[in-house]
Short mmCIF file of C-alpha atoms and ligand atoms in Angstrom, two decimals:
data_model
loop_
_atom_site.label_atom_id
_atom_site.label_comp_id
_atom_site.label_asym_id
_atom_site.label_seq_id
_atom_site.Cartn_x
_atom_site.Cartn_y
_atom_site.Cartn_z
CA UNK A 14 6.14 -33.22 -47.21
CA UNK A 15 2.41 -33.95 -46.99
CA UNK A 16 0.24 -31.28 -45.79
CA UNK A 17 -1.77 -33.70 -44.07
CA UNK A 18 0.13 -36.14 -41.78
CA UNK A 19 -1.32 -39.29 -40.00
CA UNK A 20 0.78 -40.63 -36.78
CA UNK A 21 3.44 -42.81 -37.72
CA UNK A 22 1.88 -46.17 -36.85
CA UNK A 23 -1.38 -44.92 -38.71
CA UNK A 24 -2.29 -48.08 -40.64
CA UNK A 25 -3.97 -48.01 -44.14
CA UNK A 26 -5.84 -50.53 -45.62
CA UNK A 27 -8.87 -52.33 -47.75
CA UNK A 28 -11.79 -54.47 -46.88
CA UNK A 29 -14.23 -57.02 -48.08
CA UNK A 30 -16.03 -59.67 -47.15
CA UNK A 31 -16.56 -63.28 -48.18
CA UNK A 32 -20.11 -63.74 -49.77
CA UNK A 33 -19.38 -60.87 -51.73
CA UNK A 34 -15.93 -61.52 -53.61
CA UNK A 35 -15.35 -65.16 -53.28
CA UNK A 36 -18.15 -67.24 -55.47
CA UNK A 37 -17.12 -70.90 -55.26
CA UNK A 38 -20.44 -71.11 -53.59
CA UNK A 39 -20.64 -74.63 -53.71
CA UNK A 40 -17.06 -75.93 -53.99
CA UNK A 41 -14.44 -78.05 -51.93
CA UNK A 42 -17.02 -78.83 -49.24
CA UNK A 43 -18.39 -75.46 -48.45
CA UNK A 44 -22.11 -76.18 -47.07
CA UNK A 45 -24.97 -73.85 -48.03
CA UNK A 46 -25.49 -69.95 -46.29
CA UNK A 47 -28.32 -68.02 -45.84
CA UNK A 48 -27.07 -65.99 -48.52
CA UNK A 49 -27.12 -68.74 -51.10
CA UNK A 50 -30.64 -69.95 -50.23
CA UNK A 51 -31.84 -66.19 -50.11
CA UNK A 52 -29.79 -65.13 -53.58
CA UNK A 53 -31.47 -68.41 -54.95
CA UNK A 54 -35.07 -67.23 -54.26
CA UNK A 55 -36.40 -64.77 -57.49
CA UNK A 56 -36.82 -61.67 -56.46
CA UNK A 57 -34.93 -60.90 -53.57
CA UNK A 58 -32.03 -59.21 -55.08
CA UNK A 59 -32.12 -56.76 -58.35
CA UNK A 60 -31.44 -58.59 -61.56
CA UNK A 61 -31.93 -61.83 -59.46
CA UNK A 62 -27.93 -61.70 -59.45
CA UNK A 63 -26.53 -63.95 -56.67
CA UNK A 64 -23.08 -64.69 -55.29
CA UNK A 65 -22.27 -67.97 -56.92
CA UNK A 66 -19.08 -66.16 -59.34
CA UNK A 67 -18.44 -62.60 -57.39
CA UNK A 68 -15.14 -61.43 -57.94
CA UNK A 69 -14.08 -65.29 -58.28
CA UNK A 70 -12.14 -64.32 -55.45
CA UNK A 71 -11.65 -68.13 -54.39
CA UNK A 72 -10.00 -68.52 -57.34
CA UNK A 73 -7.72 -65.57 -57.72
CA UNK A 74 -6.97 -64.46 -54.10
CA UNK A 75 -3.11 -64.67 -55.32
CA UNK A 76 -4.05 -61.67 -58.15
CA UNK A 77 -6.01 -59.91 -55.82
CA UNK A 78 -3.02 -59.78 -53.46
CA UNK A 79 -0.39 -58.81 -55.99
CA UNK A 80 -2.59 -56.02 -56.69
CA UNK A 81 -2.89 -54.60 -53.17
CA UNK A 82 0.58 -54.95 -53.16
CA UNK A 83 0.43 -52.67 -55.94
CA UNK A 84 -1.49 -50.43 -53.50
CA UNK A 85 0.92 -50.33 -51.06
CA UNK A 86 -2.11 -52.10 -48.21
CA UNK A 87 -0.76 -52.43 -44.91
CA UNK A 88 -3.54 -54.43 -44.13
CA UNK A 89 -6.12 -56.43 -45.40
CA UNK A 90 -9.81 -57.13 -43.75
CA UNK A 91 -11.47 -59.80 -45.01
CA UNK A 92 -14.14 -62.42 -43.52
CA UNK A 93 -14.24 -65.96 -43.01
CA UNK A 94 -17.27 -67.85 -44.46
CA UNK A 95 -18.68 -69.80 -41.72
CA UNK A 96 -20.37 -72.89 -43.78
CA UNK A 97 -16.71 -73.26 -46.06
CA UNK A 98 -15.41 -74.20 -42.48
CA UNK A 99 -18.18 -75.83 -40.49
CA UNK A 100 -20.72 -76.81 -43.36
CA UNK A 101 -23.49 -77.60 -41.34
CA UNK A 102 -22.80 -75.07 -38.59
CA UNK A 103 -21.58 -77.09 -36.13
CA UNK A 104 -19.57 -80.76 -35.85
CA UNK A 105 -17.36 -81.91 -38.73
CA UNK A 106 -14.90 -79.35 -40.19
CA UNK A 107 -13.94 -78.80 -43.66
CA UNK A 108 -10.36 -79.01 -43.60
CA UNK A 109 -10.55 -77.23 -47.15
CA UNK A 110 -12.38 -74.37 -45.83
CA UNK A 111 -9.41 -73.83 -43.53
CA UNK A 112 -6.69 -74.65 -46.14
CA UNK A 113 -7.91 -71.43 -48.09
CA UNK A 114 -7.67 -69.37 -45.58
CA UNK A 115 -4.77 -70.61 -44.64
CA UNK A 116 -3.22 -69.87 -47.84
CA UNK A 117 -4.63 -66.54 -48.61
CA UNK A 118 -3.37 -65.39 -44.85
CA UNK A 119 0.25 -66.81 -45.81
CA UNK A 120 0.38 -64.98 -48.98
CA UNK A 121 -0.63 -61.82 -47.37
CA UNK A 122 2.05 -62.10 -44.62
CA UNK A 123 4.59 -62.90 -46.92
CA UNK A 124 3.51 -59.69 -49.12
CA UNK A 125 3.87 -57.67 -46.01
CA UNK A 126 0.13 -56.83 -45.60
CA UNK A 127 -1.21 -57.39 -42.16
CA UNK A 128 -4.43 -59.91 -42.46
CA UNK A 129 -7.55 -58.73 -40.62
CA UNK A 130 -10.14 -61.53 -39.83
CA UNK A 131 -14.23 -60.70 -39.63
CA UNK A 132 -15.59 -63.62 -38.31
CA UNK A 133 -19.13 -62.88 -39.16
CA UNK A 134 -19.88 -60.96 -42.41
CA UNK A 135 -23.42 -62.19 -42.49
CA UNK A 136 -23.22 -65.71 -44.06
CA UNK A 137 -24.83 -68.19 -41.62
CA UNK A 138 -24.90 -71.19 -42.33
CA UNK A 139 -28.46 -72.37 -43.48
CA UNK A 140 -28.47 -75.55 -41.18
CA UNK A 141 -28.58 -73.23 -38.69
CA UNK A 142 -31.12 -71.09 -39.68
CA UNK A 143 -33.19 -73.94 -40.30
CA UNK A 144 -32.75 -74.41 -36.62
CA UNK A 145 -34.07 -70.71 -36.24
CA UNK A 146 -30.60 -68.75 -36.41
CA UNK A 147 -29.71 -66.21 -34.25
CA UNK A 148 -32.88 -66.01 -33.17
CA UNK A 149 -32.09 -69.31 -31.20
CA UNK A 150 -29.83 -68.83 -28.54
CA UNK A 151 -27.79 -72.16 -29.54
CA UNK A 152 -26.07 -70.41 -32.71
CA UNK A 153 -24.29 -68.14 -30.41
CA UNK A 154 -22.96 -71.16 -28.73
CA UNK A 155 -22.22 -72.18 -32.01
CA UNK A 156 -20.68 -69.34 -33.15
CA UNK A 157 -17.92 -69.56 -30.01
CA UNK A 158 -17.15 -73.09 -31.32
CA UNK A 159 -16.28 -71.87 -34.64
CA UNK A 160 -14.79 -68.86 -33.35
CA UNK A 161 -12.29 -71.16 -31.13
CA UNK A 162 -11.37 -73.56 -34.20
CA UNK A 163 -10.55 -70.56 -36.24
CA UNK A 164 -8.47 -69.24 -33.53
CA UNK A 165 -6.91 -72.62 -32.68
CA UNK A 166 -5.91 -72.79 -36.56
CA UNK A 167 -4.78 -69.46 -37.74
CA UNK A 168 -4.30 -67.75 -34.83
CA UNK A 169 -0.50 -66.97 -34.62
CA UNK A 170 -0.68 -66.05 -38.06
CA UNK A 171 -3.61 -63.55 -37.48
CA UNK A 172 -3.23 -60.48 -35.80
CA UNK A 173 -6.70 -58.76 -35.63
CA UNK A 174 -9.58 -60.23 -35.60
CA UNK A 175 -13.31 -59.08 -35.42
CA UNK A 176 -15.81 -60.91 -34.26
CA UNK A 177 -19.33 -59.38 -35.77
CA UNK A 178 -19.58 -57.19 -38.85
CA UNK A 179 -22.36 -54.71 -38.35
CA UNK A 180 -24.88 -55.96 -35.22
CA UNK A 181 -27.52 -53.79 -36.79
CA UNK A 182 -27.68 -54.89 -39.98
CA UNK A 183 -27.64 -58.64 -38.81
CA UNK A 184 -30.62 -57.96 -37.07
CA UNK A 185 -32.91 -55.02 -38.39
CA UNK A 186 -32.08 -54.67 -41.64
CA UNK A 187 -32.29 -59.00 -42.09
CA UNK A 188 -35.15 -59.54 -39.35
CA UNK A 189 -36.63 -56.27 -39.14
CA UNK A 190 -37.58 -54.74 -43.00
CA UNK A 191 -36.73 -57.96 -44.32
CA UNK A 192 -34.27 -56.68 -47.04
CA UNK A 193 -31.30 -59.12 -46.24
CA UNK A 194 -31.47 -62.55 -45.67
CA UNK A 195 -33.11 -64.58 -44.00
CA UNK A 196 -35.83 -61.54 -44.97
CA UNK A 197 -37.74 -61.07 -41.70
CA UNK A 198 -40.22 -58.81 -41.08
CA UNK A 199 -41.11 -58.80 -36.99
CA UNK A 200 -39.47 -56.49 -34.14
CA UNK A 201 -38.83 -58.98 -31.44
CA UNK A 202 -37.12 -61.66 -34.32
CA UNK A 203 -34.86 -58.46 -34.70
CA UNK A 204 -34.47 -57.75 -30.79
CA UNK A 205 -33.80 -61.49 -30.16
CA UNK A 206 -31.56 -62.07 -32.83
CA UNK A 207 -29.54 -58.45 -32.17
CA UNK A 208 -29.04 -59.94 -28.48
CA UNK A 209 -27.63 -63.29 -29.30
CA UNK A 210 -25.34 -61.81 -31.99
CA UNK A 211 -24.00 -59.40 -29.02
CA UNK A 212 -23.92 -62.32 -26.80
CA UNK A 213 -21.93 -64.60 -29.43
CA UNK A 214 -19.23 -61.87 -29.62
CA UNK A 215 -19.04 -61.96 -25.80
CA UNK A 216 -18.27 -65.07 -25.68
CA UNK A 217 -15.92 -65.83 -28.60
CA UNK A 218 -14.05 -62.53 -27.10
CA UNK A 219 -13.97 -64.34 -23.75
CA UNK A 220 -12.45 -67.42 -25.89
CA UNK A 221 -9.92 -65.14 -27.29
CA UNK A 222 -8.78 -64.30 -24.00
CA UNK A 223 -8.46 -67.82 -22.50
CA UNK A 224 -6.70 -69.13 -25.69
CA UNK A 225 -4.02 -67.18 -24.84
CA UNK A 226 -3.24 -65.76 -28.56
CA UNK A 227 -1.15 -62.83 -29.33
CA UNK A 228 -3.30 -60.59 -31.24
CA UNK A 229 -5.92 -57.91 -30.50
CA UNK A 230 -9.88 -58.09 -30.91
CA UNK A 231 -13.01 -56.23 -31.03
CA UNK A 232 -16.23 -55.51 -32.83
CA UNK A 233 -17.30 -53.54 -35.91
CA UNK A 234 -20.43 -51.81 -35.80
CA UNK A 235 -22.21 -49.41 -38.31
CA UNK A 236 -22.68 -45.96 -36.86
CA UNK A 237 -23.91 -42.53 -38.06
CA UNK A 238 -24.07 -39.40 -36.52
CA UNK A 239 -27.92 -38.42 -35.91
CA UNK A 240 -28.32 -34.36 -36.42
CA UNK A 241 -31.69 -32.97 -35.28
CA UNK A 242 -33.52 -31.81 -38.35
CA UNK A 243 -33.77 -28.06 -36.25
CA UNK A 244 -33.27 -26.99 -32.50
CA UNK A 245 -36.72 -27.47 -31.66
CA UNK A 246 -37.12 -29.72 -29.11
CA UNK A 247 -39.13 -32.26 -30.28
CA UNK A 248 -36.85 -32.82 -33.22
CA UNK A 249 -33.93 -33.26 -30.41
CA UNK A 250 -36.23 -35.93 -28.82
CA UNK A 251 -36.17 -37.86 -32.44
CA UNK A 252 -32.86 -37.67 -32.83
CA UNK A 253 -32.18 -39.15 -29.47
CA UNK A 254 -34.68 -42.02 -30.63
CA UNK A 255 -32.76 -42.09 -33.82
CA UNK A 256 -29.30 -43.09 -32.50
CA UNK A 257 -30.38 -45.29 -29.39
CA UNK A 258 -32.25 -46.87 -32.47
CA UNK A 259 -29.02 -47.14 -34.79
CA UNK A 260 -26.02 -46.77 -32.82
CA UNK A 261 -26.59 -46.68 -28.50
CA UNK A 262 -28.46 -50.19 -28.89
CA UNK A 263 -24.97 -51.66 -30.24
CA UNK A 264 -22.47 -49.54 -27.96
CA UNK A 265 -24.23 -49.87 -24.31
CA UNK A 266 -24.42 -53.14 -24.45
CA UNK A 267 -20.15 -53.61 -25.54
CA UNK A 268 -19.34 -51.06 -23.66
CA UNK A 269 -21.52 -50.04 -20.95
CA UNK A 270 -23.35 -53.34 -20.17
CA UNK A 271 -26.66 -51.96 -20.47
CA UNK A 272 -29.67 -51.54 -22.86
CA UNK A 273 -30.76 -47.73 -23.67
CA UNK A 274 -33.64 -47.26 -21.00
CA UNK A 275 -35.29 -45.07 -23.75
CA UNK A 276 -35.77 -47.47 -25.80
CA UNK A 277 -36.47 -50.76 -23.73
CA UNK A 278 -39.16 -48.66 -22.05
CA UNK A 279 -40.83 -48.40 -25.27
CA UNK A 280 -40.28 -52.13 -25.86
CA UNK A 281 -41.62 -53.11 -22.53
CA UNK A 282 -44.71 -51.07 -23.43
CA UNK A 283 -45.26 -53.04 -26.40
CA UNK A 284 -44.35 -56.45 -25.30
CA UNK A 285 -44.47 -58.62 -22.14
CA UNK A 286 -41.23 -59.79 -23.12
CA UNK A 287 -39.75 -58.50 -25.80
CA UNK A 288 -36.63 -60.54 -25.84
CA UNK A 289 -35.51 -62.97 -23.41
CA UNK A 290 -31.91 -61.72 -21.42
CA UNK A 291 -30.19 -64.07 -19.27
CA UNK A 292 -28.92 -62.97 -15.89
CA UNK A 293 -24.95 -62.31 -16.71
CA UNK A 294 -25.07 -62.02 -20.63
CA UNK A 295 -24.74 -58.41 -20.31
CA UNK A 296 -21.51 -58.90 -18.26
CA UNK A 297 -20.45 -61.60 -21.24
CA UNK A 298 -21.16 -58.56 -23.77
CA UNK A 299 -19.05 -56.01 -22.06
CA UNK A 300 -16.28 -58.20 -21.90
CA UNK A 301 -13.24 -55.73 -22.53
CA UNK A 302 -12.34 -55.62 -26.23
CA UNK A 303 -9.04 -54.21 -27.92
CA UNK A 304 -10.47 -52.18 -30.25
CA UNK A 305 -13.55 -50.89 -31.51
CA UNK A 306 -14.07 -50.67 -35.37
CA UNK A 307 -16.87 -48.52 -37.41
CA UNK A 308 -18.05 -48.35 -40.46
CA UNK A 309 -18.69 -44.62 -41.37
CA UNK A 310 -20.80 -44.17 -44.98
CA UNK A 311 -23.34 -41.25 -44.06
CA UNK A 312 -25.26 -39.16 -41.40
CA UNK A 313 -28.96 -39.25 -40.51
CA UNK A 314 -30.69 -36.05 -40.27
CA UNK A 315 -34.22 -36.68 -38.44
CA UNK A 316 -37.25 -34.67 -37.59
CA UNK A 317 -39.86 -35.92 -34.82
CA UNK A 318 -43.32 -37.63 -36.65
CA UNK A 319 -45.46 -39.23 -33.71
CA UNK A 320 -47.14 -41.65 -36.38
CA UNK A 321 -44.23 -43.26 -36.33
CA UNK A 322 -42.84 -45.98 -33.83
CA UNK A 323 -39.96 -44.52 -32.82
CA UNK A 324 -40.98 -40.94 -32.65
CA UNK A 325 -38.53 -39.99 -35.90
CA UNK A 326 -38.54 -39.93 -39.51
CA UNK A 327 -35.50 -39.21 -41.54
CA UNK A 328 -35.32 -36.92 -43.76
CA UNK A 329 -33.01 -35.79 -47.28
CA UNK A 330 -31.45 -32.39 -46.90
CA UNK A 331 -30.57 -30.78 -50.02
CA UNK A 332 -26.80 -32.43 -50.82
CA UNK A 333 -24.51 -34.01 -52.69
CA UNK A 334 -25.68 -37.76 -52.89
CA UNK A 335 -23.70 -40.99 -54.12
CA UNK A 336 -25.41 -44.07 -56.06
CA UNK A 337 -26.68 -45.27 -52.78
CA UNK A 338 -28.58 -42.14 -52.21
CA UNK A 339 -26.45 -41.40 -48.91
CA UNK A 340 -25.60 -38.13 -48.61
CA UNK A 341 -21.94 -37.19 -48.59
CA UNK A 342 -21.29 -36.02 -45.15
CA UNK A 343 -17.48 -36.09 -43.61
CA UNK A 344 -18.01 -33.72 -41.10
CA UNK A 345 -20.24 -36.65 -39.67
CA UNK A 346 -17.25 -38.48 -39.30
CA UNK A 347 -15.18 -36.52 -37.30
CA UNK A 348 -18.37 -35.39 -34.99
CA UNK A 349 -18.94 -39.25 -34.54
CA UNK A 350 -15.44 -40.09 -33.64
CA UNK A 351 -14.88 -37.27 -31.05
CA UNK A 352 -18.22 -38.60 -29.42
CA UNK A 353 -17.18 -42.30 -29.37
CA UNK A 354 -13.85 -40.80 -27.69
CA UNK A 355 -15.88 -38.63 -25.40
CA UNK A 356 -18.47 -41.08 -24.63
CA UNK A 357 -17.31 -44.67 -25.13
CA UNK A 358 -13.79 -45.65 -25.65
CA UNK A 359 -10.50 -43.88 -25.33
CA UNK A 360 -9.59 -46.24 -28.38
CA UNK A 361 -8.14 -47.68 -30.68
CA UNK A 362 -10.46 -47.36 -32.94
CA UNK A 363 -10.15 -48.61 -36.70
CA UNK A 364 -12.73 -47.35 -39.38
CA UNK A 365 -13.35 -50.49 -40.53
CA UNK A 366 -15.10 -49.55 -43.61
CA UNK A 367 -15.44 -46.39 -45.38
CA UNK A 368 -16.39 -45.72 -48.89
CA UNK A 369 -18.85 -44.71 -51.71
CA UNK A 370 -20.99 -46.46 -54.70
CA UNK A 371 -20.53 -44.44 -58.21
CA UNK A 372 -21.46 -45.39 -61.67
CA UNK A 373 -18.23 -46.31 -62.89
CA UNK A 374 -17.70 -46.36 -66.87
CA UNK A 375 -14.39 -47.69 -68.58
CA UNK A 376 -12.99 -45.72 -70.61
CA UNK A 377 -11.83 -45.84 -73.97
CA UNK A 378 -8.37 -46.31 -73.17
CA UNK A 379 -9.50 -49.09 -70.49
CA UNK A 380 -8.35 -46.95 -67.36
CA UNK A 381 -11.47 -46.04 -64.87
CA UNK A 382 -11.56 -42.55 -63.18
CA UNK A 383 -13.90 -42.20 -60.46
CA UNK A 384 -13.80 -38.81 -59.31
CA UNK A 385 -16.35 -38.34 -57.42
CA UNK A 386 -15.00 -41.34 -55.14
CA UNK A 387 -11.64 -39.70 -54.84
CA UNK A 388 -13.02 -36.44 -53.35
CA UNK A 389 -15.54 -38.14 -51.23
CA UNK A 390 -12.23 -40.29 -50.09
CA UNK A 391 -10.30 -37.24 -49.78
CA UNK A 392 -12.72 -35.49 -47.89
CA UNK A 393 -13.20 -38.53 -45.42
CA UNK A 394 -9.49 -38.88 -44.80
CA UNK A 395 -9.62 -35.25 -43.78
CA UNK A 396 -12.70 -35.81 -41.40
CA UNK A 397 -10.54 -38.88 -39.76
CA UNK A 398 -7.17 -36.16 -39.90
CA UNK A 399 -9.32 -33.70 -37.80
CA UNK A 400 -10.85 -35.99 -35.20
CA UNK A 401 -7.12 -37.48 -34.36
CA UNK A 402 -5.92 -33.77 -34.39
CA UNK A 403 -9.01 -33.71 -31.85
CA UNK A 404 -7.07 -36.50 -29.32
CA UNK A 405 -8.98 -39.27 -31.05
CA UNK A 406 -7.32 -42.49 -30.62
CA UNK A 407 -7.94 -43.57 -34.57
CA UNK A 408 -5.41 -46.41 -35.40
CA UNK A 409 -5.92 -47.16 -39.08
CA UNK A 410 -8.52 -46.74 -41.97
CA UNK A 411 -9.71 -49.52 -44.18
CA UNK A 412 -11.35 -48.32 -47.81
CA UNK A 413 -14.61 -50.00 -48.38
CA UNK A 414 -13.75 -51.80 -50.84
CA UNK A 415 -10.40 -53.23 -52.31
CA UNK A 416 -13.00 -54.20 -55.06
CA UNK A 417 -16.50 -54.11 -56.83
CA UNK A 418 -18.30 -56.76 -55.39
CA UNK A 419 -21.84 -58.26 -54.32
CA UNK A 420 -23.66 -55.51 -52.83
CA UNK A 421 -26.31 -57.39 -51.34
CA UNK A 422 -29.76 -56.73 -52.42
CA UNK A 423 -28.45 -54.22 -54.76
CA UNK A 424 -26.18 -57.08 -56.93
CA UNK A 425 -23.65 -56.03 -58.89
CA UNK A 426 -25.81 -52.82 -59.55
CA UNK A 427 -23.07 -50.68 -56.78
CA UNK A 428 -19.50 -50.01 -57.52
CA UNK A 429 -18.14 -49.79 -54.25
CA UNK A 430 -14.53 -50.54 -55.37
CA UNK A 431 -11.39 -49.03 -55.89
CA UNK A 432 -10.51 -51.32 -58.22
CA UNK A 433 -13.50 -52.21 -61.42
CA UNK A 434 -14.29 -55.78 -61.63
CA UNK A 435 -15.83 -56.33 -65.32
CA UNK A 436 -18.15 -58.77 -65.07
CA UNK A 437 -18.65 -58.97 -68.75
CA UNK A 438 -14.84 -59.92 -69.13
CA UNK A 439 -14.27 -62.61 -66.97
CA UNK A 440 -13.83 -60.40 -64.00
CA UNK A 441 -11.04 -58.65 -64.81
CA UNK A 442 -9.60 -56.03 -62.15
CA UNK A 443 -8.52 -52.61 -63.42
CA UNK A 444 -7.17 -50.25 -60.48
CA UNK A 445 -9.04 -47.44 -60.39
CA UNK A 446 -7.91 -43.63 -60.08
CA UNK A 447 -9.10 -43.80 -56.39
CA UNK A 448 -6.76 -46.91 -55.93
CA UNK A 449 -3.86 -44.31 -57.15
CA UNK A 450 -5.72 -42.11 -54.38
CA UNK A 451 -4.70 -44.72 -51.92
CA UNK A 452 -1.41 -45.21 -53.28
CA UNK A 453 -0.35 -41.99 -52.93
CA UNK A 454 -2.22 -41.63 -49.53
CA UNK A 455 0.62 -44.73 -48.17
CA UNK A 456 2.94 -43.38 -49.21
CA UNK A 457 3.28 -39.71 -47.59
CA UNK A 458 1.03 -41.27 -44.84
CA UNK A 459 -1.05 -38.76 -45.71
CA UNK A 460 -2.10 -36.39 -48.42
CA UNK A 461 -0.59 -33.64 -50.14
CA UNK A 462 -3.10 -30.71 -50.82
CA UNK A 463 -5.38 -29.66 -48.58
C1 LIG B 12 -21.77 -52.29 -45.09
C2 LIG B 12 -21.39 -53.75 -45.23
C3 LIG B 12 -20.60 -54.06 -46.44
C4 LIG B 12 -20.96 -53.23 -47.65
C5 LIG B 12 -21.20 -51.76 -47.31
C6 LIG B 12 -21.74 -50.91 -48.44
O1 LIG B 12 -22.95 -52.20 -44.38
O2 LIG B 12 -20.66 -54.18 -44.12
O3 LIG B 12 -20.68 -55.43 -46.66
O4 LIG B 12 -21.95 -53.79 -48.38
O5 LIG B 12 -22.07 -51.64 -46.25
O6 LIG B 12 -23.10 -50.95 -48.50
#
């Protein structure tokens, strides 16, 4: 009997996402992303790697099953690259594109692993960033129309679906510091774009509804718990800044039809306009949803610097850090969960991504132990164990990631997986101790020693 027990339905899984496992970044029709074009450009990304080969994934999605069939997966989330279905964005569709899909979402139904579909993992299409991207209001028109094909094609074979993977990053971390593509640097390119991602997910959840299909949907957004460097009150007003910044500027708008006043009134000071709303997109954004999924990886800890913009600066406390340089912070976790239940949505809720980067080594006898990833996964699944002891509605957990992959502007320099990919060695997959973590975790729905 496991000392710590999830509720029976309590569904375990692993996620990914397209750009960064698949390569075939040219093949069977797919049309060029904003990933490719950005990956292409020297410099962006450390060692210059790009996702051209990944994990090969196109190739060996059959492998890749088998082994999280190995894992004992209930479900799967993956994403769905935009230009391998619509090439150029918009009009003619790859049939190809949808054939592997297709395919990979039979095989996983027929190995009894529940497929979960991200729409939008961050690979635009670059004919429609040449068109201005999200920052036009078109690609969230767009967006719906590929939304609606996908669920006109594979929708009574997918059950969950998400429309957005992580607002925030699609707009500030892309349009704001510049660090993903398409690398812009300018605050109201970030607000704009940030509003017509929301308002794309509106509408393709409206579409959902009217097409009638079976299955559930929502929205994954990054969140962290904000902690006030001390009581003081100024350092309570940064951390307020902090999360309307990072995590209120998402939820209001999905769940409470509103932008934080905070922070528009510091907009409006700054701006005449600094985005353009439409009357009713706010009601298209708050559109009811079936579930909400996070992504949980650290806390922020802030302390109030009135140099800065937004009143906050973060700073490091003295912790246990992973290869990311995020601190390890579970309790976060739980105290994030118990607020989303106590302020936002009485669930489900799915952690759609949890996990850590180490240096993995293989070892002599080819086996990889991660250890540090098993405690911090441990320690995580705890935090989750405590907030549903807490009355949170949490329905599953999905490990960031099944696999080593394409970490963005860090290349193949992070190790997120729980299984190695060696790149040197034709990609081969070795399960690592933390996918034995998992294993075990399935199977007593829970684990063993506290
Ligand atoms: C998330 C993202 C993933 C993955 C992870 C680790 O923000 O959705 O694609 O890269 O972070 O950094």
């Amino acid at each position: 009997m496991a000392e710590i027990v999830f509720p029976e339905n309590f569904e375990w899984g692993a996620a990914t996402a397209s750009y960064q496992i698949e390569g075939a970044y040219n093949e069977d029709g797919k049309g060029e992303s904003i990933w490719d074009r950005f990956t292409h450009q020297k410099g962006n990304i450390a060692n210059n790697d790009t996702g051209d080969l990944a994990c090969d994934h196109y190739h060996r999605y059959q492998e890749d099953i088998k082994l999280m069939q190995k894992i004992g997966l209930d479900t799967y989330r993956f994403s769905i690259s935009w230009p391998r279905i619509l090439p150029a964005g918009n009009g003619k569709i790859n049939q190809k594109g949808i054939d592997f899909y297709k395919n990979l979402v039979e095989e996983l139904l027929e190995a009894g692993i529940k497929p979960a579909a991200t729409l939008y993992h961050w690979d635009l299409p670059q004919k429609l960033q040449d068109n201005g991207g999200w920052e036009n209001r078109d690609t969230a028109k767009y967006f719906d129309q590929y939304a609606q094909i996908m669920y006109r094609e594979l929708g009574d074979l997918i059950p969950r679906w998400i429309t957005h993977n992580e607002p925030m990053v699609v707009s500030m971390v892309a349009n704001l510091w510049g660090e993903h593509a398409p690398g812009n640097q300018e605050l109201q390119k970030a607000l704009q774009v940030a509003h017509n991602v929301l308002l794309s997910h509106g509408l393709a959840a409206q579409s959902f509804r009217e097409s009638g299909i079976d299955g559930e949907l929502g929205i994954t957004l990054n969140l962290n718990h904000v902690y006030p460097n001390s009581d003081s009150k100024k350092d309570q007003i940064a951390a307020d800044y902090c999360d309307a910044f990072n995590n209120r500027w998402f939820l209001d708008p999905v769940f409470k039809g509103k932008y934080p006043e905070k922070l528009m009134d510091l907009y409006q000071n700054k701006f005449d306009q600094p985005f353009e709303v439409k009357a009713g997109d706010l009601d298209i954004i708050s559109r009811e949803i079936d579930f909400l999924g996070i992504n949980y990886y650290s806390r922020a800890v802030v302390k109030y610097d009135e140099d800065e913009f937004y009143n906050f600066k973060t700073i490091k406390p003295e912790a246990e850090y992973t290869e990311m340089n995020w601190e390890v912070y579970p309790k976060g976790l739980t105290d994030l969960l118990k607020r989303l239940d106590r302020e936002y949505t009485k669930g489900p809720i799915f952690i759609t991504e949890n996990g850590a980067a180490y240096d993995d080594q293989i070892a002599e006898d080819g086996s990889v132990h991660d250890p540090k990833r098993v405690n911090y996964l441990k320690e995580h699944f705890k935090a989750a164990h405590q907030a549903l002891e807490a009355g949170v509605n949490l329905a599953g957990y999905y490990v960031w990631s099944l696999m080593d992959n394409f970490e963005w502007a860090y290349g193949y320099n992070k190790r997120f997986g729980i299984i190695y990919i060696d790149y040197d060695n034709h990609q081969k997959r070795i399960l690592k101790d933390s996918a034995r973590l998992l294993k075990d975790v399935i199977e007593n729905n829970g684990l063993k020693n506290k």
